[in-house]
Amino acid sequence: MINFESREELQTFISREKDKGLSIGFVPTMGALHAGHLSLIQAAKDTCDLVVCSVFVNPTQFNKAEDLEKYPRNEKRDKELLEKAGCHVLFLPSVQTIYPDGTDHFEVPDVGHMAQVYEGEFRPGHFDGMMQVVSLLLDMVNPSHMFMGLKDFQQFAICKKMVEIQGRTVEVCGMPTFRETNGLAMSSRNERLSAEAKKEAKIIYETLDWVKQHLLDYDNSVLAELGERQLKNFPGLILEYFDIVDKTSLRHTNNKENLIALCAARIEGVRLIDNMIL
Ligand code: AMP
């Protein structure tokens, strides 16, 4: 695996490989890697000739300074995992490399309603910062495919819309959520949970799964309320939202097709998000 910290060196290398006719698969991450991230590397290897992974904890997408400060970082382990997974290129830029002219020069694409609800509502500015960094990384890497996790469903949907608005040719591929054996969605933030909290957090998956099993037994709004109540009543868990919406528009519907259940909750001060396609 080749490591780059400089944008120029990365771009020189990539354009040389592209001139040879190689396709580039890109996996953007914030590090503290786990099996979910590595599944994206594998998907990129299965589809493209050359896999580029970036590890960059992007300050502009954190709406709380404390969350940025506490975000887990483990560069040495990330490198080992990526090497083992057969990643070809690791891009490890500094904040200065990504934002040489500061962070104010980004015209945020208007993706509409989907950036205003749920994560957009509870983390003001988060999606603007996320689009900013993904946009800059796409300029630098210029891949044919970008691989993202469906765990961050809104992020995936917004990136798909953003590349369409920007007229990019990159294909944005959404990959299934990797889970712990108890159902808890893998996340870098899980590192901050105690063993006890990790056990309890499985209630999120159980509730999503219960909703899926009972999809045809209730109206969508009733089902969403039942899921919400179950999580609100769970000791130690602070629910931010639980809802069932159309997965394309992220709006409420009475239809039983194309639905997704979305959820965010905090346990031990750690914010966890999850979803399930129904
Ligand atoms: P992050 O490092 O949290 O920014 O995540 C980098 C990429 O990995 C994003 O596209 C995430 O959606 C994806 N990802 C995170 N957790 C998982 C998981 N449990 N399963 C699959 N993909 C994931």
PDB file of N, CA, C and O and ligand atoms in Angstrom, residues 27-40 54-56 61 71 130 146-153 155-156 173 175-180 184-190 273-274, ligand 1:
ATOM      1  N   VAL A  27     -12.871   4.991  -1.304  1.00  0.00           N
ATOM      2  CA  VAL A  27     -13.584   4.776  -0.032  1.00  0.00           C
ATOM      3  C   VAL A  27     -13.198   5.895   0.940  1.00  0.00           C
ATOM      4  O   VAL A  27     -12.117   5.838   1.548  1.00  0.00           O
ATOM      5  N   PRO A  28     -14.032   6.921   1.090  1.00  0.00           N
ATOM      6  CA  PRO A  28     -13.711   7.971   2.071  1.00  0.00           C
ATOM      7  C   PRO A  28     -14.094   7.531   3.482  1.00  0.00           C
ATOM      8  O   PRO A  28     -15.189   6.992   3.690  1.00  0.00           O
ATOM      9  N   THR A  29     -13.193   7.746   4.446  1.00  0.00           N
ATOM     10  CA  THR A  29     -13.496   7.385   5.836  1.00  0.00           C
ATOM     11  C   THR A  29     -12.923   8.444   6.790  1.00  0.00           C
ATOM     12  O   THR A  29     -12.130   9.280   6.383  1.00  0.00           O
ATOM     13  N   MET A  30     -13.322   8.309   8.060  1.00  0.00           N
ATOM     14  CA  MET A  30     -12.722   9.146   9.105  1.00  0.00           C
ATOM     15  C   MET A  30     -11.849   8.298  10.029  1.00  0.00           C
ATOM     16  O   MET A  30     -11.537   8.709  11.157  1.00  0.00           O
ATOM     17  N   GLY A  31     -11.464   7.110   9.567  1.00  0.00           N
ATOM     18  CA  GLY A  31     -10.545   6.278  10.344  1.00  0.00           C
ATOM     19  C   GLY A  31     -11.214   5.548  11.486  1.00  0.00           C
ATOM     20  O   GLY A  31     -12.433   5.407  11.522  1.00  0.00           O
ATOM     21  N   ALA A  32     -10.367   5.062  12.443  1.00  0.00           N
ATOM     22  CA  ALA A  32     -10.834   4.155  13.502  1.00  0.00           C
ATOM     23  C   ALA A  32     -11.625   3.030  12.827  1.00  0.00           C
ATOM     24  O   ALA A  32     -12.791   2.777  13.117  1.00  0.00           O
ATOM     25  N   LEU A  33     -10.938   2.383  11.913  1.00  0.00           N
ATOM     26  CA  LEU A  33     -11.590   1.459  10.981  1.00  0.00           C
ATOM     27  C   LEU A  33     -12.079   0.179  11.660  1.00  0.00           C
ATOM     28  O   LEU A  33     -11.505  -0.282  12.643  1.00  0.00           O
ATOM     29  N   HIS A  34     -13.150  -0.356  11.106  1.00  0.00           N
ATOM     30  CA  HIS A  34     -13.718  -1.628  11.590  1.00  0.00           C
ATOM     31  C   HIS A  34     -14.145  -2.452  10.371  1.00  0.00           C
ATOM     32  O   HIS A  34     -13.971  -2.009   9.214  1.00  0.00           O
ATOM     33  N   ALA A  35     -14.773  -3.608  10.635  1.00  0.00           N
ATOM     34  CA  ALA A  35     -15.108  -4.526   9.539  1.00  0.00           C
ATOM     35  C   ALA A  35     -16.062  -3.890   8.518  1.00  0.00           C
ATOM     36  O   ALA A  35     -16.042  -4.262   7.335  1.00  0.00           O
ATOM     37  N   GLY A  36     -16.897  -2.943   8.957  1.00  0.00           N
ATOM     38  CA  GLY A  36     -17.799  -2.255   8.021  1.00  0.00           C
ATOM     39  C   GLY A  36     -17.006  -1.483   6.975  1.00  0.00           C
ATOM     40  O   GLY A  36     -17.261  -1.586   5.766  1.00  0.00           O
ATOM     41  N   HIS A  37     -16.003  -0.733   7.420  1.00  0.00           N
ATOM     42  CA  HIS A  37     -15.149   0.004   6.485  1.00  0.00           C
ATOM     43  C   HIS A  37     -14.436  -0.978   5.534  1.00  0.00           C
ATOM     44  O   HIS A  37     -14.325  -0.730   4.343  1.00  0.00           O
ATOM     45  N   LEU A  38     -13.946  -2.084   6.131  1.00  0.00           N
ATOM     46  CA  LEU A  38     -13.157  -3.022   5.315  1.00  0.00           C
ATOM     47  C   LEU A  38     -14.021  -3.710   4.260  1.00  0.00           C
ATOM     48  O   LEU A  38     -13.536  -4.081   3.189  1.00  0.00           O
ATOM     49  N   SER A  39     -15.338  -3.814   4.542  1.00  0.00           N
ATOM     50  CA  SER A  39     -16.235  -4.389   3.526  1.00  0.00           C
ATOM     51  C   SER A  39     -16.341  -3.442   2.323  1.00  0.00           C
ATOM     52  O   SER A  39     -16.544  -3.888   1.195  1.00  0.00           O
ATOM     53  N   LEU A  40     -16.191  -2.140   2.575  1.00  0.00           N
ATOM     54  CA  LEU A  40     -16.212  -1.174   1.464  1.00  0.00           C
ATOM     55  C   LEU A  40     -14.940  -1.309   0.618  1.00  0.00           C
ATOM     56  O   LEU A  40     -14.975  -1.208  -0.606  1.00  0.00           O
ATOM     57  N   SER A  54      -9.349   7.151   1.855  1.00  0.00           N
ATOM     58  CA  SER A  54      -8.876   8.339   2.575  1.00  0.00           C
ATOM     59  C   SER A  54      -9.254   8.213   4.040  1.00  0.00           C
ATOM     60  O   SER A  54     -10.318   7.678   4.378  1.00  0.00           O
ATOM     61  N   VAL A  55      -8.350   8.658   4.904  1.00  0.00           N
ATOM     62  CA  VAL A  55      -8.650   8.754   6.338  1.00  0.00           C
ATOM     63  C   VAL A  55      -8.469  10.216   6.714  1.00  0.00           C
ATOM     64  O   VAL A  55      -7.348  10.745   6.687  1.00  0.00           O
ATOM     65  N   PHE A  56      -9.578  10.873   7.007  1.00  0.00           N
ATOM     66  CA  PHE A  56      -9.525  12.302   7.324  1.00  0.00           C
ATOM     67  C   PHE A  56     -10.696  12.634   8.250  1.00  0.00           C
ATOM     68  O   PHE A  56     -11.856  12.453   7.876  1.00  0.00           O
ATOM     69  N   GLN A  61     -17.627  18.909   9.432  1.00  0.00           N
ATOM     70  CA  GLN A  61     -18.899  18.191   9.533  1.00  0.00           C
ATOM     71  C   GLN A  61     -19.296  17.876  10.976  1.00  0.00           C
ATOM     72  O   GLN A  61     -20.308  17.225  11.208  1.00  0.00           O
ATOM     73  N   TYR A  71     -13.507  12.158  18.892  1.00  0.00           N
ATOM     74  CA  TYR A  71     -13.599  11.174  17.819  1.00  0.00           C
ATOM     75  C   TYR A  71     -12.374  10.258  17.866  1.00  0.00           C
ATOM     76  O   TYR A  71     -11.241  10.731  17.909  1.00  0.00           O
ATOM     77  N   MET A 130     -20.088  17.745   5.306  1.00  0.00           N
ATOM     78  CA  MET A 130     -19.859  16.436   4.675  1.00  0.00           C
ATOM     79  C   MET A 130     -19.782  16.609   3.152  1.00  0.00           C
ATOM     80  O   MET A 130     -18.871  16.088   2.493  1.00  0.00           O
ATOM     81  N   MET A 146     -17.428   5.412  -6.090  1.00  0.00           N
ATOM     82  CA  MET A 146     -17.199   5.730  -4.666  1.00  0.00           C
ATOM     83  C   MET A 146     -18.090   4.799  -3.845  1.00  0.00           C
ATOM     84  O   MET A 146     -19.281   4.651  -4.140  1.00  0.00           O
ATOM     85  N   PHE A 147     -17.515   4.207  -2.802  1.00  0.00           N
ATOM     86  CA  PHE A 147     -18.233   3.221  -1.994  1.00  0.00           C
ATOM     87  C   PHE A 147     -18.560   3.803  -0.629  1.00  0.00           C
ATOM     88  O   PHE A 147     -17.669   4.281   0.085  1.00  0.00           O
ATOM     89  N   MET A 148     -19.862   3.743  -0.285  1.00  0.00           N
ATOM     90  CA  MET A 148     -20.314   4.309   0.993  1.00  0.00           C
ATOM     91  C   MET A 148     -21.237   3.308   1.679  1.00  0.00           C
ATOM     92  O   MET A 148     -21.856   2.460   1.025  1.00  0.00           O
ATOM     93  N   GLY A 149     -21.347   3.430   3.004  1.00  0.00           N
ATOM     94  CA  GLY A 149     -22.184   2.510   3.761  1.00  0.00           C
ATOM     95  C   GLY A 149     -23.630   3.001   3.831  1.00  0.00           C
ATOM     96  O   GLY A 149     -23.872   4.195   4.015  1.00  0.00           O
ATOM     97  N   LEU A 150     -24.553   2.058   3.689  1.00  0.00           N
ATOM     98  CA  LEU A 150     -25.974   2.414   3.837  1.00  0.00           C
ATOM     99  C   LEU A 150     -26.322   2.679   5.296  1.00  0.00           C
ATOM    100  O   LEU A 150     -27.412   3.161   5.590  1.00  0.00           O
ATOM    101  N   LYS A 151     -25.390   2.380   6.195  1.00  0.00           N
ATOM    102  CA  LYS A 151     -25.625   2.700   7.603  1.00  0.00           C
ATOM    103  C   LYS A 151     -25.894   4.198   7.760  1.00  0.00           C
ATOM    104  O   LYS A 151     -26.741   4.610   8.543  1.00  0.00           O
ATOM    105  N   ASP A 152     -25.131   4.992   7.003  1.00  0.00           N
ATOM    106  CA  ASP A 152     -25.353   6.446   7.006  1.00  0.00           C
ATOM    107  C   ASP A 152     -26.231   6.760   5.795  1.00  0.00           C
ATOM    108  O   ASP A 152     -25.763   7.321   4.799  1.00  0.00           O
ATOM    109  N   PHE A 153     -27.478   6.346   5.889  1.00  0.00           N
ATOM    110  CA  PHE A 153     -28.335   6.338   4.703  1.00  0.00           C
ATOM    111  C   PHE A 153     -28.525   7.730   4.099  1.00  0.00           C
ATOM    112  O   PHE A 153     -28.460   7.909   2.882  1.00  0.00           O
ATOM    113  N   GLN A 155     -26.558  10.293   4.353  1.00  0.00           N
ATOM    114  CA  GLN A 155     -25.272  10.712   3.766  1.00  0.00           C
ATOM    115  C   GLN A 155     -25.128  10.135   2.366  1.00  0.00           C
ATOM    116  O   GLN A 155     -24.758  10.835   1.412  1.00  0.00           O
ATOM    117  N   PHE A 156     -25.429   8.832   2.246  1.00  0.00           N
ATOM    118  CA  PHE A 156     -25.339   8.153   0.950  1.00  0.00           C
ATOM    119  C   PHE A 156     -26.288   8.809  -0.066  1.00  0.00           C
ATOM    120  O   PHE A 156     -25.884   9.149  -1.183  1.00  0.00           O
ATOM    121  N   CYS A 173     -21.877   3.982  -4.826  1.00  0.00           N
ATOM    122  CA  CYS A 173     -22.387   2.642  -4.532  1.00  0.00           C
ATOM    123  C   CYS A 173     -22.675   2.522  -3.027  1.00  0.00           C
ATOM    124  O   CYS A 173     -21.786   2.793  -2.212  1.00  0.00           O
ATOM    125  N   MET A 175     -23.392   0.273   0.245  1.00  0.00           N
ATOM    126  CA  MET A 175     -23.136  -1.103   0.674  1.00  0.00           C
ATOM    127  C   MET A 175     -23.822  -1.407   2.015  1.00  0.00           C
ATOM    128  O   MET A 175     -23.993  -0.513   2.841  1.00  0.00           O
ATOM    129  N   PRO A 176     -24.214  -2.691   2.224  1.00  0.00           N
ATOM    130  CA  PRO A 176     -24.989  -3.065   3.417  1.00  0.00           C
ATOM    131  C   PRO A 176     -24.264  -2.794   4.739  1.00  0.00           C
ATOM    132  O   PRO A 176     -23.027  -2.786   4.793  1.00  0.00           O
ATOM    133  N   THR A 177     -25.037  -2.620   5.783  1.00  0.00           N
ATOM    134  CA  THR A 177     -24.510  -2.317   7.118  1.00  0.00           C
ATOM    135  C   THR A 177     -23.915  -3.563   7.769  1.00  0.00           C
ATOM    136  O   THR A 177     -24.584  -4.600   7.855  1.00  0.00           O
ATOM    137  N   PHE A 178     -22.673  -3.452   8.233  1.00  0.00           N
ATOM    138  CA  PHE A 178     -22.056  -4.529   9.003  1.00  0.00           C
ATOM    139  C   PHE A 178     -22.430  -4.369  10.472  1.00  0.00           C
ATOM    140  O   PHE A 178     -22.397  -3.254  11.003  1.00  0.00           O
ATOM    141  N   ARG A 179     -22.757  -5.488  11.117  1.00  0.00           N
ATOM    142  CA  ARG A 179     -23.237  -5.439  12.502  1.00  0.00           C
ATOM    143  C   ARG A 179     -22.418  -6.342  13.402  1.00  0.00           C
ATOM    144  O   ARG A 179     -21.832  -7.328  12.933  1.00  0.00           O
ATOM    145  N   GLU A 180     -22.418  -6.008  14.705  1.00  0.00           N
ATOM    146  CA  GLU A 180     -21.859  -6.920  15.704  1.00  0.00           C
ATOM    147  C   GLU A 180     -22.804  -8.132  15.786  1.00  0.00           C
ATOM    148  O   GLU A 180     -23.924  -8.080  15.270  1.00  0.00           O
ATOM    149  N   LEU A 184     -25.931  -4.752  16.857  1.00  0.00           N
ATOM    150  CA  LEU A 184     -25.487  -3.355  16.919  1.00  0.00           C
ATOM    151  C   LEU A 184     -24.682  -3.003  15.657  1.00  0.00           C
ATOM    152  O   LEU A 184     -23.745  -3.713  15.306  1.00  0.00           O
ATOM    153  N   ALA A 185     -25.084  -1.929  14.979  1.00  0.00           N
ATOM    154  CA  ALA A 185     -24.361  -1.524  13.765  1.00  0.00           C
ATOM    155  C   ALA A 185     -22.938  -1.122  14.139  1.00  0.00           C
ATOM    156  O   ALA A 185     -22.725  -0.368  15.091  1.00  0.00           O
ATOM    157  N   MET A 186     -21.957  -1.640  13.401  1.00  0.00           N
ATOM    158  CA  MET A 186     -20.563  -1.266  13.687  1.00  0.00           C
ATOM    159  C   MET A 186     -20.367   0.214  13.422  1.00  0.00           C
ATOM    160  O   MET A 186     -20.904   0.758  12.451  1.00  0.00           O
ATOM    161  N   SER A 187     -19.619   0.849  14.306  1.00  0.00           N
ATOM    162  CA  SER A 187     -19.349   2.275  14.168  1.00  0.00           C
ATOM    163  C   SER A 187     -18.071   2.594  14.923  1.00  0.00           C
ATOM    164  O   SER A 187     -17.789   1.989  15.967  1.00  0.00           O
ATOM    165  N   SER A 188     -17.297   3.547  14.410  1.00  0.00           N
ATOM    166  CA  SER A 188     -16.078   3.962  15.117  1.00  0.00           C
ATOM    167  C   SER A 188     -16.444   4.461  16.509  1.00  0.00           C
ATOM    168  O   SER A 188     -15.689   4.305  17.460  1.00  0.00           O
ATOM    169  N   ARG A 189     -17.617   5.065  16.628  1.00  0.00           N
ATOM    170  CA  ARG A 189     -18.046   5.616  17.927  1.00  0.00           C
ATOM    171  C   ARG A 189     -18.324   4.527  18.963  1.00  0.00           C
ATOM    172  O   ARG A 189     -18.326   4.815  20.156  1.00  0.00           O
ATOM    173  N   ASN A 190     -18.561   3.288  18.515  1.00  0.00           N
ATOM    174  CA  ASN A 190     -18.825   2.205  19.477  1.00  0.00           C
ATOM    175  C   ASN A 190     -17.639   2.001  20.424  1.00  0.00           C
ATOM    176  O   ASN A 190     -17.801   1.491  21.536  1.00  0.00           O
ATOM    177  N   ILE A 273     -26.357   6.022  15.190  1.00  0.00           N
ATOM    178  CA  ILE A 273     -27.439   6.056  14.206  1.00  0.00           C
ATOM    179  C   ILE A 273     -27.538   4.700  13.532  1.00  0.00           C
ATOM    180  O   ILE A 273     -26.560   3.960  13.423  1.00  0.00           O
ATOM    181  N   ASP A 274     -28.747   4.386  13.097  1.00  0.00           N
ATOM    182  CA  ASP A 274     -28.976   3.106  12.440  1.00  0.00           C
ATOM    183  C   ASP A 274     -30.232   3.239  11.585  1.00  0.00           C
ATOM    184  O   ASP A 274     -30.998   4.207  11.725  1.00  0.00           O
TER     185      ASP A 274
HETATM  186  P1  AMP B   1     -16.924   7.006   8.741  1.00  0.00           P
HETATM  187  O1  AMP B   1     -15.500   6.625   8.949  1.00  0.00           O
HETATM  188  O2  AMP B   1     -17.797   6.783   9.920  1.00  0.00           O
HETATM  189  O3  AMP B   1     -17.081   8.367   8.119  1.00  0.00           O
HETATM  190  O4  AMP B   1     -17.476   5.996   7.647  1.00  0.00           O
HETATM  191  C1  AMP B   1     -16.839   5.845   6.402  1.00  0.00           C
HETATM  192  C2  AMP B   1     -17.734   5.005   5.507  1.00  0.00           C
HETATM  193  O5  AMP B   1     -17.940   3.741   6.105  1.00  0.00           O
HETATM  194  C3  AMP B   1     -19.121   5.644   5.321  1.00  0.00           C
HETATM  195  O6  AMP B   1     -19.532   5.481   3.977  1.00  0.00           O
HETATM  196  C4  AMP B   1     -19.980   4.832   6.262  1.00  0.00           C
HETATM  197  O7  AMP B   1     -21.330   4.781   5.886  1.00  0.00           O
HETATM  198  C5  AMP B   1     -19.325   3.460   6.168  1.00  0.00           C
HETATM  199  N1  AMP B   1     -19.665   2.647   7.331  1.00  0.00           N
HETATM  200  C6  AMP B   1     -19.591   3.024   8.638  1.00  0.00           C
HETATM  201  N2  AMP B   1     -20.050   2.040   9.440  1.00  0.00           N
HETATM  202  C7  AMP B   1     -20.419   1.017   8.614  1.00  0.00           C
HETATM  203  C8  AMP B   1     -20.974  -0.287   8.839  1.00  0.00           C
HETATM  204  N3  AMP B   1     -21.261  -0.719  10.063  1.00  0.00           N
HETATM  205  N4  AMP B   1     -21.224  -1.055   7.762  1.00  0.00           N
HETATM  206  C9  AMP B   1     -20.943  -0.617   6.499  1.00  0.00           C
HETATM  207  N5  AMP B   1     -20.425   0.590   6.222  1.00  0.00           N
HETATM  208  C10 AMP B   1     -20.162   1.404   7.261  1.00  0.00           C
END
